[in-house]
mmCIF file of N, CA, C and O in Angstrom:
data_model
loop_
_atom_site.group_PDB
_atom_site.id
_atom_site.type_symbol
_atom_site.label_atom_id
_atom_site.label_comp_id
_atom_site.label_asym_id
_atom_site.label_seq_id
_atom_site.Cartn_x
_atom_site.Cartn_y
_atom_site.Cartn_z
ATOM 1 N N UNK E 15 19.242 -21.503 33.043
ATOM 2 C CA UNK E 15 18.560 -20.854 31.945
ATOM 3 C C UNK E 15 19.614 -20.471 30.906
ATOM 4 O O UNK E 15 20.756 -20.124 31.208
ATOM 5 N N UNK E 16 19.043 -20.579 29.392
ATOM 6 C CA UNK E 16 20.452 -20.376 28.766
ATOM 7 C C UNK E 16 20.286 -19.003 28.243
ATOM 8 O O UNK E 16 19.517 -18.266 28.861
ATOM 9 N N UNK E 17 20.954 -18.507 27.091
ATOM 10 C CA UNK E 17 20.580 -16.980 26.680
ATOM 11 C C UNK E 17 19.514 -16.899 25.793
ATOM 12 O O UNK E 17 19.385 -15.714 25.486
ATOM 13 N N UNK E 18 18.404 -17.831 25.043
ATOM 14 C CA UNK E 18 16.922 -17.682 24.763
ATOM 15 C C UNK E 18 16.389 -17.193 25.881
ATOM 16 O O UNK E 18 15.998 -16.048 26.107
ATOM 17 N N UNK E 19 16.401 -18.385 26.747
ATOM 18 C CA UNK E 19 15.802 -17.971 27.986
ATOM 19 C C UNK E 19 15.585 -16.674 28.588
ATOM 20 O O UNK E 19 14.662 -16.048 29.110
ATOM 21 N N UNK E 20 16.894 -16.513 28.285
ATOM 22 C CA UNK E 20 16.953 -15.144 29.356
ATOM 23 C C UNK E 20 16.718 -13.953 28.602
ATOM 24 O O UNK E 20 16.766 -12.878 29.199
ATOM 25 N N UNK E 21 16.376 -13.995 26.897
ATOM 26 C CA UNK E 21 16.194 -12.692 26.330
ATOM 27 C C UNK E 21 14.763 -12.824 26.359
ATOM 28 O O UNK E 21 14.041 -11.842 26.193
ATOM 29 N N UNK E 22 14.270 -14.081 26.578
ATOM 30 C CA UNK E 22 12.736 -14.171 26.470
ATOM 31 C C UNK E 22 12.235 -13.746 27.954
ATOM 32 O O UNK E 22 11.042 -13.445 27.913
ATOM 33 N N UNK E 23 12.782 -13.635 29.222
ATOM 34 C CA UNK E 23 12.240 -13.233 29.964
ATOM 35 C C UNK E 23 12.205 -11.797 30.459
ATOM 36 O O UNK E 23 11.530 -11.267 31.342
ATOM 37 N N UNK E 24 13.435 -11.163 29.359
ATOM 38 C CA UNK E 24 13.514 -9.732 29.474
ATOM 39 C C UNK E 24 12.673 -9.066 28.451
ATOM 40 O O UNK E 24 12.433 -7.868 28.598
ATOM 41 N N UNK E 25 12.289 -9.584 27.627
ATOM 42 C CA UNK E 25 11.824 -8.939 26.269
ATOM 43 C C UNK E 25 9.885 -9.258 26.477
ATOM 44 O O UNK E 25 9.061 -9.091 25.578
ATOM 45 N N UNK E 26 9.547 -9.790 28.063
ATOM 46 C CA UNK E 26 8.422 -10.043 28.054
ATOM 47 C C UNK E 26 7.950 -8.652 28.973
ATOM 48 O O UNK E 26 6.809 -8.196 28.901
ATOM 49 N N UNK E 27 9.136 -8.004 29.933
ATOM 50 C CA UNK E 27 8.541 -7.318 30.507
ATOM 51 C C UNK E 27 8.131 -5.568 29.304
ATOM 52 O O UNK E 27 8.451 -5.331 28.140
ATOM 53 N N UNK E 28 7.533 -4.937 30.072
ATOM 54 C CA UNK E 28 7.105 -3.785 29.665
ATOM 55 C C UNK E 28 7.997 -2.818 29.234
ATOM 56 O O UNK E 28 8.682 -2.155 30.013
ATOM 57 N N UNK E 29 8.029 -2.651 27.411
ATOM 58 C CA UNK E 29 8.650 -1.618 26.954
ATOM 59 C C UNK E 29 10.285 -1.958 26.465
ATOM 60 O O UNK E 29 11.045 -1.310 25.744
ATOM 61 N N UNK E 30 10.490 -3.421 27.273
ATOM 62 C CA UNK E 30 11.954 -3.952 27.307
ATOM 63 C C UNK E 30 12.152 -4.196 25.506
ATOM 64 O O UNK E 30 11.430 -4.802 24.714
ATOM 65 N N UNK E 31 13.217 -3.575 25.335
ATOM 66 C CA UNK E 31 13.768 -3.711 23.822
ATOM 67 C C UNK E 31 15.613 -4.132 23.667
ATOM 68 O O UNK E 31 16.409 -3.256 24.007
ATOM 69 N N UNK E 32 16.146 -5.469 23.154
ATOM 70 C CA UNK E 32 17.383 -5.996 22.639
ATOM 71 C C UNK E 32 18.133 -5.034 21.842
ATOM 72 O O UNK E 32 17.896 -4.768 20.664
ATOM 73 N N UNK E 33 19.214 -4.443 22.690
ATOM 74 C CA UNK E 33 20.517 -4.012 21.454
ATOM 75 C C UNK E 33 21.447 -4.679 21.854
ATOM 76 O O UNK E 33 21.452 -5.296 22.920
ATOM 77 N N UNK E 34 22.513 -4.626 20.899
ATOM 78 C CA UNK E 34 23.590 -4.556 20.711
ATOM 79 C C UNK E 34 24.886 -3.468 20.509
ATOM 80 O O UNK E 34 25.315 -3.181 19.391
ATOM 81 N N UNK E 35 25.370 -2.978 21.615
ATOM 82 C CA UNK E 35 25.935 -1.676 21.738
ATOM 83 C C UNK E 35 27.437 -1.937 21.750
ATOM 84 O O UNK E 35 28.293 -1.197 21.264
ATOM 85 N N UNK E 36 27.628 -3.065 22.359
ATOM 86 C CA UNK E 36 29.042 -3.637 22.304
ATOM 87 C C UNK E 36 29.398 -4.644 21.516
ATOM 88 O O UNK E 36 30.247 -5.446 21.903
ATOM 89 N N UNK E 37 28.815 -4.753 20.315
ATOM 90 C CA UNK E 37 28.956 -5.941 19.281
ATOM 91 C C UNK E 37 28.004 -6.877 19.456
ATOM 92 O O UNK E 37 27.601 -7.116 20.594
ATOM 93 N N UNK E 38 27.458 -7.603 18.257
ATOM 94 C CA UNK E 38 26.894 -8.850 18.402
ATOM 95 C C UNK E 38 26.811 -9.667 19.257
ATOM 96 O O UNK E 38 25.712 -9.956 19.730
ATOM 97 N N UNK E 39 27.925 -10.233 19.664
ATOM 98 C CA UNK E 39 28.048 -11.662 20.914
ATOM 99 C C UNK E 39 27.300 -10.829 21.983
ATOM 100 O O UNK E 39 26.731 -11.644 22.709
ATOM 101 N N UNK E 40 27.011 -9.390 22.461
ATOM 102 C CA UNK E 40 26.345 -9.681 23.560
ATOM 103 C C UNK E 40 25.250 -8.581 23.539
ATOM 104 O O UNK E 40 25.366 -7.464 23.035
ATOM 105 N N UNK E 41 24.009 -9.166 24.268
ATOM 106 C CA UNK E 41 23.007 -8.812 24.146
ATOM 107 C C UNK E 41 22.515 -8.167 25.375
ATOM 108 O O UNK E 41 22.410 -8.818 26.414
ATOM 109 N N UNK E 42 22.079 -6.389 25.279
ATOM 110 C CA UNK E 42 21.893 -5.710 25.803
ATOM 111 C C UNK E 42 20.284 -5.588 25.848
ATOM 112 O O UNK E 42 19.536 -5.657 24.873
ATOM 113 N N UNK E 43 19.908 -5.386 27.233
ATOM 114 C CA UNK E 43 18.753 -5.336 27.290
ATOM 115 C C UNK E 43 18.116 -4.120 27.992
ATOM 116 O O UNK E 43 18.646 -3.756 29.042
ATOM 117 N N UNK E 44 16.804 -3.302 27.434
ATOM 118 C CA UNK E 44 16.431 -1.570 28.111
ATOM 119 C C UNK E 44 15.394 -1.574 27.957
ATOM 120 O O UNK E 44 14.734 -2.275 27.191
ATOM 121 N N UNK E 45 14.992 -0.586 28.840
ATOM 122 C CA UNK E 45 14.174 0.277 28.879
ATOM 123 C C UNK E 45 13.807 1.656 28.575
ATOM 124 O O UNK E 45 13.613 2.340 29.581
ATOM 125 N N UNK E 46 13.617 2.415 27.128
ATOM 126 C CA UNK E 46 14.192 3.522 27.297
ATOM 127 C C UNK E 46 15.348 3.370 26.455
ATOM 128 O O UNK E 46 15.509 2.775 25.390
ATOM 129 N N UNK E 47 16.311 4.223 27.374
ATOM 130 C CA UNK E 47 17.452 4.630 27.188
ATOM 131 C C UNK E 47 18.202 3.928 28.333
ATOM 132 O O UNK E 47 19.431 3.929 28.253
ATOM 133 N N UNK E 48 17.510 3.213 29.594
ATOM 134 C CA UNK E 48 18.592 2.047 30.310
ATOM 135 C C UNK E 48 18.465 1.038 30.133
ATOM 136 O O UNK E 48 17.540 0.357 29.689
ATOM 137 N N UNK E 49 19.972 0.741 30.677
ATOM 138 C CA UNK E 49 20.028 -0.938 30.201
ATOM 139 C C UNK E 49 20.152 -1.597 31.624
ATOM 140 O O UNK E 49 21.058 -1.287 32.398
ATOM 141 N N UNK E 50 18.906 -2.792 32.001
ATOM 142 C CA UNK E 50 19.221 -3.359 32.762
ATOM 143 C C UNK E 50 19.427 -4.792 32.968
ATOM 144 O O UNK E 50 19.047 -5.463 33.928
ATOM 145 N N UNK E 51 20.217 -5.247 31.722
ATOM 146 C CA UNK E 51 20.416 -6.725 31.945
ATOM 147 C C UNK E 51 21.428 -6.819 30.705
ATOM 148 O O UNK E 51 21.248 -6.035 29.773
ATOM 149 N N UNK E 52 22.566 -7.812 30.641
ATOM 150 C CA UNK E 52 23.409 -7.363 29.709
ATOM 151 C C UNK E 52 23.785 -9.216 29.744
ATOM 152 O O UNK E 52 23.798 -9.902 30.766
ATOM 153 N N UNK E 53 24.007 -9.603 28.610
ATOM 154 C CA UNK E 53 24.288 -11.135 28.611
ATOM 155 C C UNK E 53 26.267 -10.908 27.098
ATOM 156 O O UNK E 53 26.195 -10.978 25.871
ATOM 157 N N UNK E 54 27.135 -10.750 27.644
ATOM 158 C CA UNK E 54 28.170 -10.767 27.077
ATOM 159 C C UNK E 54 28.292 -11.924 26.293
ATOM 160 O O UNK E 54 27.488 -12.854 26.234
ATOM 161 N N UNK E 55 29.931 -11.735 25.371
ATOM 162 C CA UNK E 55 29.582 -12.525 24.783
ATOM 163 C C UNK E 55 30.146 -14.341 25.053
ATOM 164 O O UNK E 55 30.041 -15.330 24.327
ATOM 165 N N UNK E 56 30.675 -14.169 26.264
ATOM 166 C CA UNK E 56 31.170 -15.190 26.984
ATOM 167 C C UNK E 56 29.831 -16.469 27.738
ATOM 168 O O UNK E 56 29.839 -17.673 27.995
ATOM 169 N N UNK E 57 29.081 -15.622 27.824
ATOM 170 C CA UNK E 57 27.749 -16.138 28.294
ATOM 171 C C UNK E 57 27.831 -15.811 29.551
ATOM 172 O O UNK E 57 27.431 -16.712 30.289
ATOM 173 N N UNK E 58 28.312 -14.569 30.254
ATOM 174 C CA UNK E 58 28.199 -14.135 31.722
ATOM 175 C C UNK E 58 27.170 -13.053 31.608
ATOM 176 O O UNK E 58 27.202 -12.327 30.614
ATOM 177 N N UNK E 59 26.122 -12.850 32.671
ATOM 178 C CA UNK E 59 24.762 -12.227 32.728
ATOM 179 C C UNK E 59 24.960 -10.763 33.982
ATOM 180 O O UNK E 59 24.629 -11.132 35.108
ATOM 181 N N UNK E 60 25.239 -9.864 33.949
ATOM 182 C CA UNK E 60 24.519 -8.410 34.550
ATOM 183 C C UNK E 60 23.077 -8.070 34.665
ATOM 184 O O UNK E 60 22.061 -8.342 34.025
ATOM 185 N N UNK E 61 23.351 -7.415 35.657
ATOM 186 C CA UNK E 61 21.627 -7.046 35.977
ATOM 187 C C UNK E 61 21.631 -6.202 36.663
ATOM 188 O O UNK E 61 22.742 -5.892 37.094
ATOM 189 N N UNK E 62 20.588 -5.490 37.072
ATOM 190 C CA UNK E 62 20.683 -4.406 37.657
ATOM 191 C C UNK E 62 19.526 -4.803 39.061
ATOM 192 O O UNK E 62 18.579 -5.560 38.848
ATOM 193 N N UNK E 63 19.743 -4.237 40.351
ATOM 194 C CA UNK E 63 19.221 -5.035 41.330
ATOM 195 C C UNK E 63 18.901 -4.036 42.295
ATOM 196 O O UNK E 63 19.377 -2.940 41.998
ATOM 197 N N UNK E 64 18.373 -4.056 43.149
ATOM 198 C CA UNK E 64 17.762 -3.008 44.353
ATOM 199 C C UNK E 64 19.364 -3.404 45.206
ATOM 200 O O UNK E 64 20.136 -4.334 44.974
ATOM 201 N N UNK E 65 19.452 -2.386 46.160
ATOM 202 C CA UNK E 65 20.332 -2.518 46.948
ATOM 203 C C UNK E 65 20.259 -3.604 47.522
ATOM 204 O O UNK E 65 21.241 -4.300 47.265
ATOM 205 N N UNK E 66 19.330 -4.213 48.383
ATOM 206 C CA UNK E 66 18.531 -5.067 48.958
ATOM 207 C C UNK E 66 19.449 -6.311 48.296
ATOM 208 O O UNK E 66 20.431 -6.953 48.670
ATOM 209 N N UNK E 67 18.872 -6.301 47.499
ATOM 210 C CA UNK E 67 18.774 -7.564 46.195
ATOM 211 C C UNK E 67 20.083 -7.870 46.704
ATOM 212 O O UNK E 67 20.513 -8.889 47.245
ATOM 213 N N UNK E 68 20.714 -6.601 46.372
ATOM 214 C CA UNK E 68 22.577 -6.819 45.961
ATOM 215 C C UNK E 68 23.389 -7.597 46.997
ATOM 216 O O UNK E 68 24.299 -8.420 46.896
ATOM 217 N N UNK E 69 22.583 -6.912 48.286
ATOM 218 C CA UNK E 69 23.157 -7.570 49.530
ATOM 219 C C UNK E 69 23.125 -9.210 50.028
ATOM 220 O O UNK E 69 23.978 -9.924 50.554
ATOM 221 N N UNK E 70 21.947 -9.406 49.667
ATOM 222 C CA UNK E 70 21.193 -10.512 49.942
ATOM 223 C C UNK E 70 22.517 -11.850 48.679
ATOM 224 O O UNK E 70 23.308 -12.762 48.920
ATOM 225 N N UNK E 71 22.009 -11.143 47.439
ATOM 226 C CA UNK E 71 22.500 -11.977 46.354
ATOM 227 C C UNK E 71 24.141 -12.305 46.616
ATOM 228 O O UNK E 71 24.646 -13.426 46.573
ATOM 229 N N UNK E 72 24.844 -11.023 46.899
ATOM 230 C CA UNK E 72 26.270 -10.941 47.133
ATOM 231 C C UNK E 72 26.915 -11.932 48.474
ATOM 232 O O UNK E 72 27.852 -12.723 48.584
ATOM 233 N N UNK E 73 26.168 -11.558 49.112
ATOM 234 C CA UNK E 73 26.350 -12.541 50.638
ATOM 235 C C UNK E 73 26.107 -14.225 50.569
ATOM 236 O O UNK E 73 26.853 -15.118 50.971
ATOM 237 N N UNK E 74 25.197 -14.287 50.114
ATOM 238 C CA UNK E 74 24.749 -15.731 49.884
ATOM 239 C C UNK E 74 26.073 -16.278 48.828
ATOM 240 O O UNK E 74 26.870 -17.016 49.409
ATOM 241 N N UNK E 75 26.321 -16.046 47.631
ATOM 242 C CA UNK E 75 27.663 -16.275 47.399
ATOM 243 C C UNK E 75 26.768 -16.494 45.930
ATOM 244 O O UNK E 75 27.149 -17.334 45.115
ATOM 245 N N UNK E 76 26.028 -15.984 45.781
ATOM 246 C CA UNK E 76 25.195 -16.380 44.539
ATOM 247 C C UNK E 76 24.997 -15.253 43.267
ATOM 248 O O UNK E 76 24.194 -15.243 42.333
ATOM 249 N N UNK E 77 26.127 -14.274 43.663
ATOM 250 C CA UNK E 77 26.197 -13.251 42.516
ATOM 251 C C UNK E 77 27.709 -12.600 43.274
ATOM 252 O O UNK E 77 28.163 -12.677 44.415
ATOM 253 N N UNK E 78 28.270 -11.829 41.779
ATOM 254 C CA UNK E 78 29.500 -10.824 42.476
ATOM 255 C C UNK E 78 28.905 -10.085 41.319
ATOM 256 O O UNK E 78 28.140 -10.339 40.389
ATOM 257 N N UNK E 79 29.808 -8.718 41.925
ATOM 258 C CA UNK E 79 29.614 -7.266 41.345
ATOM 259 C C UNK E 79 30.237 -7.635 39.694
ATOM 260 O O UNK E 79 31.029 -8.441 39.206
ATOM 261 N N UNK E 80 29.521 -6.731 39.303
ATOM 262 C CA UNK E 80 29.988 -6.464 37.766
ATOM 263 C C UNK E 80 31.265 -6.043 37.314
ATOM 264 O O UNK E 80 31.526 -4.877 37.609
ATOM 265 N N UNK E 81 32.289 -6.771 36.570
ATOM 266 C CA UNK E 81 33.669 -5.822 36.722
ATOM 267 C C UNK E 81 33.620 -4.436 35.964
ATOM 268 O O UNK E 81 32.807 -4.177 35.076
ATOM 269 N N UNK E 82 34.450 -3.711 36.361
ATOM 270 C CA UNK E 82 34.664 -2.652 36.086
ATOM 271 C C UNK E 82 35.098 -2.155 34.688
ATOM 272 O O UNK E 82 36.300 -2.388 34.556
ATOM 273 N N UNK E 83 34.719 -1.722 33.896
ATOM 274 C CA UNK E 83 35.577 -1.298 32.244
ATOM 275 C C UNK E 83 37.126 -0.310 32.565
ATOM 276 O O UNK E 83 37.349 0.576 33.389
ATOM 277 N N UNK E 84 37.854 -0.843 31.671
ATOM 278 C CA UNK E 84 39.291 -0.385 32.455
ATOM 279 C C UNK E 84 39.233 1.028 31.465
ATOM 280 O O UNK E 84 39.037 0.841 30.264
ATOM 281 N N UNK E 85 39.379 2.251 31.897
ATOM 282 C CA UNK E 85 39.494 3.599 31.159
ATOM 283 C C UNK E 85 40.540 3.313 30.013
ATOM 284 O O UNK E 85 40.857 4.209 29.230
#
């Protein structure tokens, strides 16, 4: 899926609204005041996931953790 794709499948659910908080190239996606899906501007994708999810996704070898912002 490329990044249409993927703003079109966030921007379908309920209330979900596109910023840009860290510049243009990448596209932040919320609810509210959270953000649970973040497409940088490299074209690498974040998300936010049930624990469950995380385990499942992380193990299988089909996601890694989000890096960390350096202070």
């Amino acid at each position: 899926m490329d990044r249409a794709g993927v703003g079109e499948v966030c921007l379908a659910l309920p209330g979900a609204t596109r910023d840009h908080p860290f510049g243009p190239g990448h596209d932040a996606y919320k609810v509210g005041d959270k953000m649970f899906a973040l497409i940088g501007a490299e074209g690498g994708l974040s998300f936010k996931v049930s624990d469950i999810a995380y385990e499942v996704l992380t193990e299988a070898g089909r996601a890694a953790p989000a890096p960390r912002p350096t202070p």
